[in-house]
Short mmCIF file of C-alpha atoms in Angstrom, two decimals:
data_model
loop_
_atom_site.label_atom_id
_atom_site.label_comp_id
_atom_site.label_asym_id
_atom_site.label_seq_id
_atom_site.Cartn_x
_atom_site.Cartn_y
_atom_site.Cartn_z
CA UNK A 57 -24.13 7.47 54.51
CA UNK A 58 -21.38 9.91 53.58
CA UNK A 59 -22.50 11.76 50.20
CA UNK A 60 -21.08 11.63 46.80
CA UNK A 61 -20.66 13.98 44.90
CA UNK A 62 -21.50 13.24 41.33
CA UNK A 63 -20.04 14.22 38.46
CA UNK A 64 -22.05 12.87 35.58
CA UNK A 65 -20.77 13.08 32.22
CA UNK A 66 -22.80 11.84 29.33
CA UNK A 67 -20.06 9.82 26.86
CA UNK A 68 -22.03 8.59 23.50
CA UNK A 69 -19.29 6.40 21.58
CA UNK A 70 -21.00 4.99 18.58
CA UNK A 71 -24.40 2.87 20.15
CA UNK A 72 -23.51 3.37 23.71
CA UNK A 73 -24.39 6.10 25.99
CA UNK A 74 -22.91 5.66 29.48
CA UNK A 75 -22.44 7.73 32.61
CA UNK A 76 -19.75 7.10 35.48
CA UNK A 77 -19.46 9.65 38.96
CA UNK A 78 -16.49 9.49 41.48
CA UNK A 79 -16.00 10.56 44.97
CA UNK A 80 -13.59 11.07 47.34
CA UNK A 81 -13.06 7.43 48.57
CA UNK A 82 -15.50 5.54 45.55
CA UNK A 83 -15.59 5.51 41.80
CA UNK A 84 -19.16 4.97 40.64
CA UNK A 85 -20.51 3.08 37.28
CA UNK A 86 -19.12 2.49 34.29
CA UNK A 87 -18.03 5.16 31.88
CA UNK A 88 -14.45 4.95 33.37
CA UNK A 89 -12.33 2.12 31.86
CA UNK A 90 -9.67 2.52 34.34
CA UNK A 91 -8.29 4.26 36.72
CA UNK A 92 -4.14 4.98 37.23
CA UNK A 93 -3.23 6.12 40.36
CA UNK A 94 -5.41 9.83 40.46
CA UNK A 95 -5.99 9.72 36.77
CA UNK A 96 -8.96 8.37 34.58
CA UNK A 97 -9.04 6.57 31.72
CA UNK A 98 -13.19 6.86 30.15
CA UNK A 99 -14.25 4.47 27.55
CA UNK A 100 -14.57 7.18 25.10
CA UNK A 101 -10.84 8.01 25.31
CA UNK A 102 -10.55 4.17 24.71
CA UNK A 103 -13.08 3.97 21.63
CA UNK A 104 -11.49 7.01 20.13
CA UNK A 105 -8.62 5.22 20.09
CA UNK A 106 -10.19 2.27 18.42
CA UNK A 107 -12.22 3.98 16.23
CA UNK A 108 -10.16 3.25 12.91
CA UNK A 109 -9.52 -0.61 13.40
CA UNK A 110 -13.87 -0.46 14.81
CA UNK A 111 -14.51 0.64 11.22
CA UNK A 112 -12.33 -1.94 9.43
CA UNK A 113 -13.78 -4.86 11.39
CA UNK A 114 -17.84 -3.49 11.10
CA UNK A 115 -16.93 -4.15 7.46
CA UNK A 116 -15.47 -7.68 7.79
CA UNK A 117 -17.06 -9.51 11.17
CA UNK A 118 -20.79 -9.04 12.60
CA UNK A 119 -22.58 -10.62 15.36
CA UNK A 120 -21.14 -12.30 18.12
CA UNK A 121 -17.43 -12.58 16.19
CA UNK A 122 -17.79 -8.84 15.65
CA UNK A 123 -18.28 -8.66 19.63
CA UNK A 124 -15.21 -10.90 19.99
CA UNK A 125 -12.63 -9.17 18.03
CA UNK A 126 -13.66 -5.32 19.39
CA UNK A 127 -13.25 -6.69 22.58
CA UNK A 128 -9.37 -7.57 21.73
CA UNK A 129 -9.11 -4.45 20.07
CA UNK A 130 -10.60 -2.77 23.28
CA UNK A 131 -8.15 -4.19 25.45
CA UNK A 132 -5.04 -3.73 23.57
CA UNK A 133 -6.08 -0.07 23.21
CA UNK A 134 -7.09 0.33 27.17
CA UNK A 135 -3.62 -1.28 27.98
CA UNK A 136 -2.00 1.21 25.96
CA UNK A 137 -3.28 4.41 27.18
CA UNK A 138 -2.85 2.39 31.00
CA UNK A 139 1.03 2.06 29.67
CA UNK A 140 0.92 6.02 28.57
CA UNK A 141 -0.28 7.25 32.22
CA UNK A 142 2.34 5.03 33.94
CA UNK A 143 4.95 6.59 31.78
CA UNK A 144 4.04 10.04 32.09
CA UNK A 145 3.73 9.70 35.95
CA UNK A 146 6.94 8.44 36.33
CA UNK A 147 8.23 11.50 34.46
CA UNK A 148 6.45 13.64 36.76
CA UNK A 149 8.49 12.31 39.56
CA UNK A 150 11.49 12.21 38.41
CA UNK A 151 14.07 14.99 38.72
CA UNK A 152 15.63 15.87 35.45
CA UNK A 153 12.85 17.30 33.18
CA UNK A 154 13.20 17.60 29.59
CA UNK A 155 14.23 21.11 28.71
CA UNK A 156 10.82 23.12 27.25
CA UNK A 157 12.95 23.83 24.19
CA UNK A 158 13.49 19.68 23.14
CA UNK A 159 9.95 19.38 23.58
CA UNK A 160 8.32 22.06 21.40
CA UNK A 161 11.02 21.45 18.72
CA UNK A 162 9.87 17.86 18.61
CA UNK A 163 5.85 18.94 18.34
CA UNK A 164 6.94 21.32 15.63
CA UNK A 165 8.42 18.53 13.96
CA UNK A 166 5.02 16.37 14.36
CA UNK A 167 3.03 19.36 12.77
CA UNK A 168 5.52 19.61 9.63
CA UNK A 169 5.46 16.16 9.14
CA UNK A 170 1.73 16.11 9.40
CA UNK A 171 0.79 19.07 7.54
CA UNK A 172 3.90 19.84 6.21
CA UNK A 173 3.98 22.95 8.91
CA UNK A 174 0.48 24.92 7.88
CA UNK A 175 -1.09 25.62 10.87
CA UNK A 176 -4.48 26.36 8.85
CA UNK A 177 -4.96 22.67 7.51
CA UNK A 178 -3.81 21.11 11.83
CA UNK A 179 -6.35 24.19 12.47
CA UNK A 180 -9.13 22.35 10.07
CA UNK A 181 -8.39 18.51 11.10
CA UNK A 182 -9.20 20.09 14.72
CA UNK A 183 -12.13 21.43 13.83
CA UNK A 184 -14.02 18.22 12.38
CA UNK A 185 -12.20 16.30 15.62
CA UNK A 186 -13.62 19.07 17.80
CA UNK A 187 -10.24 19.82 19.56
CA UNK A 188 -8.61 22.74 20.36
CA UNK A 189 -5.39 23.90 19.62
CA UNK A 190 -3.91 23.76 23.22
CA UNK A 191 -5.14 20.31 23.45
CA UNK A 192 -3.62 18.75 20.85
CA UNK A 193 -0.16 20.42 21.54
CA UNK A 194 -0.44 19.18 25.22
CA UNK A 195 -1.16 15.46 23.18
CA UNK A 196 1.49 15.89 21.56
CA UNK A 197 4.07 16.69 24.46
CA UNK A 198 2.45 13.86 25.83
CA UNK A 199 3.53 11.50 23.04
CA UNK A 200 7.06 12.92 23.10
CA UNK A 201 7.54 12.66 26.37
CA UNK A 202 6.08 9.06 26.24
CA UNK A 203 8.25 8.19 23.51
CA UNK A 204 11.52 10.10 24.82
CA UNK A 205 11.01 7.82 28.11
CA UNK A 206 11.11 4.89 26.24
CA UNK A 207 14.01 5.43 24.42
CA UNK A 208 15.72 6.05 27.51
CA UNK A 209 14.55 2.96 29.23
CA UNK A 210 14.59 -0.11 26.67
CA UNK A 211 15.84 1.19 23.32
CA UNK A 212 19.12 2.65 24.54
CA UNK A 213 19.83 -0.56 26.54
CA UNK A 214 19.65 -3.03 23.76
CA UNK A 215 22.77 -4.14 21.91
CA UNK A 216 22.57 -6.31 18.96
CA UNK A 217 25.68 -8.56 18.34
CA UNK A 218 26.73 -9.70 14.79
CA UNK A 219 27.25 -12.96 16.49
CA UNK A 220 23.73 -13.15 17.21
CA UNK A 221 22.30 -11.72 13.69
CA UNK A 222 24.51 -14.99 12.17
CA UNK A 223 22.66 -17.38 14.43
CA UNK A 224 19.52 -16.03 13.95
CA UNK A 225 19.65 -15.76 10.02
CA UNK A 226 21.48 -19.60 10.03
CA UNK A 227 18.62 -20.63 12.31
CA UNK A 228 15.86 -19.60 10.07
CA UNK A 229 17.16 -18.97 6.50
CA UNK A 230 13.83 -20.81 5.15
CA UNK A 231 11.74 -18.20 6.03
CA UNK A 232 14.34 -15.19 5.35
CA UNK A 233 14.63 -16.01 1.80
CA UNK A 234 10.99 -16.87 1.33
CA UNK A 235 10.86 -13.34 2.64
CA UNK A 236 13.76 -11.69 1.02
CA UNK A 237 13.26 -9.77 -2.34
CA UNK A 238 14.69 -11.32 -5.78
CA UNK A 239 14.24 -9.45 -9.38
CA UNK A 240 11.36 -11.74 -11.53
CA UNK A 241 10.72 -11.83 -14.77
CA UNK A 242 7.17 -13.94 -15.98
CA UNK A 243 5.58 -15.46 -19.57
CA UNK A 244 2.16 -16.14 -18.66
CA UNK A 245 -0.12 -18.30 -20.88
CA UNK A 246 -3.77 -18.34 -20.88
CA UNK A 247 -4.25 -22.06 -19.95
CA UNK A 248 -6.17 -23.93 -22.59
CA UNK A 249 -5.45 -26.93 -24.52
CA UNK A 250 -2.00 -26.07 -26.64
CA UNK A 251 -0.51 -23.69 -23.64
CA UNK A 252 1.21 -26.44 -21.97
CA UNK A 253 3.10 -27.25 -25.34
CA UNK A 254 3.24 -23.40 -26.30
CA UNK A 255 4.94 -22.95 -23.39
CA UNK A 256 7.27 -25.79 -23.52
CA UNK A 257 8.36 -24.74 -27.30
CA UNK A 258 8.46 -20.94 -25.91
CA UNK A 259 11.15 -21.68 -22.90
CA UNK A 260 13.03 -24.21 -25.71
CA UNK A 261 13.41 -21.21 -27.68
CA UNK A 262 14.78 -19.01 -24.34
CA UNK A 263 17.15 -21.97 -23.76
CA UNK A 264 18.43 -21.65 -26.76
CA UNK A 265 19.44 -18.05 -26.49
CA UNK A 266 16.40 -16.14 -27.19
CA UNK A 267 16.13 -13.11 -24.80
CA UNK A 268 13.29 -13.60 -22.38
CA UNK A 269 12.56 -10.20 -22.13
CA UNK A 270 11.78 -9.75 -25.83
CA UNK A 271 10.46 -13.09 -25.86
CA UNK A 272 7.88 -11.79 -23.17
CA UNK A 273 6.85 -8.69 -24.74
CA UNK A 274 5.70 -10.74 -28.24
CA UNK A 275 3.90 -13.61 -26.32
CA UNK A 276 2.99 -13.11 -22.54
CA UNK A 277 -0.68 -12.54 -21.65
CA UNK A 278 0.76 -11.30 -18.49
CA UNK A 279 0.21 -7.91 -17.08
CA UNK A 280 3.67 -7.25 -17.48
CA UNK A 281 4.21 -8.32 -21.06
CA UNK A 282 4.78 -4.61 -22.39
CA UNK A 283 8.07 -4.64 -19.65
CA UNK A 284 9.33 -7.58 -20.61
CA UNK A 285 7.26 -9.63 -18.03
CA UNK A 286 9.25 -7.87 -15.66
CA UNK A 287 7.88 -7.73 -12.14
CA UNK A 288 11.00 -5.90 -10.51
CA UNK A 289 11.74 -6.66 -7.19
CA UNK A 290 9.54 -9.14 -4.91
CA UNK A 291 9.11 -11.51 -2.60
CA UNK A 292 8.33 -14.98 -3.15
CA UNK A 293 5.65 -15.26 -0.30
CA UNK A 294 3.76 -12.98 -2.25
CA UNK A 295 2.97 -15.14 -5.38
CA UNK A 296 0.95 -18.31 -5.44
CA UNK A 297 2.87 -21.10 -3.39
CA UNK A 298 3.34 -23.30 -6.33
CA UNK A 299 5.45 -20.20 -8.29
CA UNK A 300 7.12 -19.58 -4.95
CA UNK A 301 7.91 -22.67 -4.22
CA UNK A 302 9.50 -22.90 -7.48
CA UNK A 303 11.41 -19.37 -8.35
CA UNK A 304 13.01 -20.22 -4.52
CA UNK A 305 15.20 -23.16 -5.99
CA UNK A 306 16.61 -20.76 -9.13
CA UNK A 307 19.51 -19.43 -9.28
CA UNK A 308 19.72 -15.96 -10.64
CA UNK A 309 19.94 -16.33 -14.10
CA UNK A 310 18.26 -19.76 -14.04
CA UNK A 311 15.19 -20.33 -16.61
CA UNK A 312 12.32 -22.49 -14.78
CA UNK A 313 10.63 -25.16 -15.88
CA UNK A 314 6.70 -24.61 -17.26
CA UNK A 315 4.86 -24.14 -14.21
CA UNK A 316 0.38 -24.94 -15.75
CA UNK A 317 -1.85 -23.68 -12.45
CA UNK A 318 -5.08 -24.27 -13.08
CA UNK A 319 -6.11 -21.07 -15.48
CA UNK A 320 -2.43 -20.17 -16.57
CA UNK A 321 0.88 -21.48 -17.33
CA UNK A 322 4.11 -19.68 -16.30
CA UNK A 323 7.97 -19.63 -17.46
CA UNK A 324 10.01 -17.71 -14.58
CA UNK A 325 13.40 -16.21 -14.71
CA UNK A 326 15.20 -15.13 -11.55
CA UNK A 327 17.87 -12.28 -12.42
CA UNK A 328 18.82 -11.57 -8.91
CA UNK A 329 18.35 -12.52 -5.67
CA UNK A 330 18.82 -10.41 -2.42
CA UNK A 331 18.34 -13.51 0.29
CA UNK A 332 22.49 -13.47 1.36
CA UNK A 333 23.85 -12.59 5.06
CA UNK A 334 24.76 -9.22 3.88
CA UNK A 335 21.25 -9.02 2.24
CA UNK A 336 19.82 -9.40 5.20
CA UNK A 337 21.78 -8.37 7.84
CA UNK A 338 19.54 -4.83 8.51
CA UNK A 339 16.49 -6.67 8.46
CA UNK A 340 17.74 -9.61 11.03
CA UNK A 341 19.02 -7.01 13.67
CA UNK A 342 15.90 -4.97 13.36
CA UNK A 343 13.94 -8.15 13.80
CA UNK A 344 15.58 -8.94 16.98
CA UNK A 345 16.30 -5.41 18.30
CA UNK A 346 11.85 -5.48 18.17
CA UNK A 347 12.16 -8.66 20.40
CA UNK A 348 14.51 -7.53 23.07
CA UNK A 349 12.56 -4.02 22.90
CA UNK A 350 9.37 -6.13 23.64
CA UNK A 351 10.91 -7.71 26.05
CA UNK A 352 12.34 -4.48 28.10
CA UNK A 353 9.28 -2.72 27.84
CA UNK A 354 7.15 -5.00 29.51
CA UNK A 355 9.45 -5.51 32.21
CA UNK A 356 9.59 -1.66 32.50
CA UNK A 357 6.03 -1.31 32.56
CA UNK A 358 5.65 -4.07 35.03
CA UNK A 359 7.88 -2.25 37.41
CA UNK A 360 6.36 0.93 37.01
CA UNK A 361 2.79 -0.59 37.83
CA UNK A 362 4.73 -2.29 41.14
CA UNK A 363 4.88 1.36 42.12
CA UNK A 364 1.36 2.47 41.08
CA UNK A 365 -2.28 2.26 41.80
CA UNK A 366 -4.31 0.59 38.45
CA UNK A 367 -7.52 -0.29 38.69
CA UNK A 368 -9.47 -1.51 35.35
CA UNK A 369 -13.61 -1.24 35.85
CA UNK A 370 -15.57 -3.98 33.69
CA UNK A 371 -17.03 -1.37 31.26
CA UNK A 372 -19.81 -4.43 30.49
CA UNK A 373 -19.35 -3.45 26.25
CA UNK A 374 -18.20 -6.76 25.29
#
């Protein structure tokens, strides 16, 4: 039997301890999530990864739905990093570099925007993440390099036509305005038994030619009442479907009728809305620039595992 030479590194990533070896022609056990053509992925670069979201769903799931959801959050991250090494490979190989002095620039720019350029706070966060400086600069080129690739590859190849921003906003101008922002004021009554009339006499009396703003601050219960009920700029998806429902089929400048839900009774006035083409134009072309971006990158990735070795090991977590 040829021998192996083992390399055993002990990797403890929250309750699991687990050990993997390699050799020249075998990879042995189960500490390495995967393997890209002569580099190693290990689990605990993978649960590092997933450490914040592995906090936020201990809190909400346990049990066997806990299990379920890590497990997506697992892969998602493994496929990532997998994505990472394929990308920095293929820069390895390919001729034109990118010059020593783009690169730095950008990781200085990373620190300042992180800690707004002092070295002694990066030094700290280090510290309690038990890194080294030199390793976290070489994570950082990483990442730029990564994300320089990427521009090259799928974002500078995607052109968004105006022609296809119309469609898309004509197609589905439901959901943009339910999703656009308008300008609310709100009276809100404590529901009990005179509110419904209180609030019918109050919104007679804005009809009339009361300002609602005043009228707000000397009767709303609302949180708002001091501003005039005024709840600046929002979208309708955030408030309770039956007010949503309702403020969508205003016109700016349009009173609504009493609106009693349950524990409170509203009068809504919409002073401007921000759901037209021009509104919305930004957000449509981002929207679809995301899509066709989505769409590149996986076909770049695809090829770029075509022409590399991947091998994912069942880890046996999940």
């Amino acid at each position: 039997m040829r021998q192996v030479i083992l390399t055993v590194i002990v990797v403890v990533v929250g309750s699991f301890v687990q050990f993997w070896a390699h050799s020249a022609d075998r990879v042995v056990a189960d500490g390495v999530a995967a393997q890209v053509n002569n580099n190693f992925i290990t689990i605990s670069d993978v649960m590092l990864m997933v450490q914040p979201a592995q906090r936020q769903l201990a809190a909400k799931y346990s049990g066997v739905e806990l299990k379920s959801q890590m497990q997506v959050v697992f892969s998602n991250a493994l496929n990532s990093l997998i994505e990472r090494k394929l990308i920095l490979d293929a820069y390895e190989k390919q001729e034109n570099k990118f010059p020593d002095a783009y690169l730095d620039s950008r990781v200085e720019e990373i620190t300042q925007d992180m800690f707004s350029g002092d070295k002694a706070d990066l030094m700290t966060a280090l510290a309690k993440e038990k890194l080294n400086y030199e390793e976290w600069r070489k994570d950082m080129r990483d990442h730029v390099i990564a994300s320089t690739m990427r521009k090259m590859h799928v974002e500078q190849n995607i052109a968004v036509s105006a022609k296809a921003v119309k469609k898309a906003y004509d197609e589905n101008i439901d959901r943009y305005r339910a999703n656009s922002k308008l300008r609310l004021r709100m009276i809100v009554l404590t529901m009990d038994a005179s509110a419904p009339q209180k609030a019918q006499e109050i919104r007679q009396k804005i009809i009339a030619g009361a300002d609602f703003s005043e009228t707000a601050k000397e009767v709303s219960e609302g949180r708002n009442a001091k501003e005039g009920g005024d709840w600046g700029l929002i979208q309708p998806s955030k408030l309770r479907p039956e007010l949503a429902e309702t403020v969508l089929k205003l016109k700016p400048g349009e009173i609504s009728q009493v609106v009693s839900i349950e524990d409170q009774c509203y009068i809504m006035k919409v002073e401007e809305k921000k759901d037209s083409y021009s509104d919305l134009h930004s957000q449509i072309e981002s929207e679809i620039r995301k899509v066709e971006a989505d769409k590149l990158h996986a076909v770049w990735i695809e090829r770029l595992r075509k022409d590399a070795y991947v091998k994912v090991f069942d880890t046996g977590l999940f």
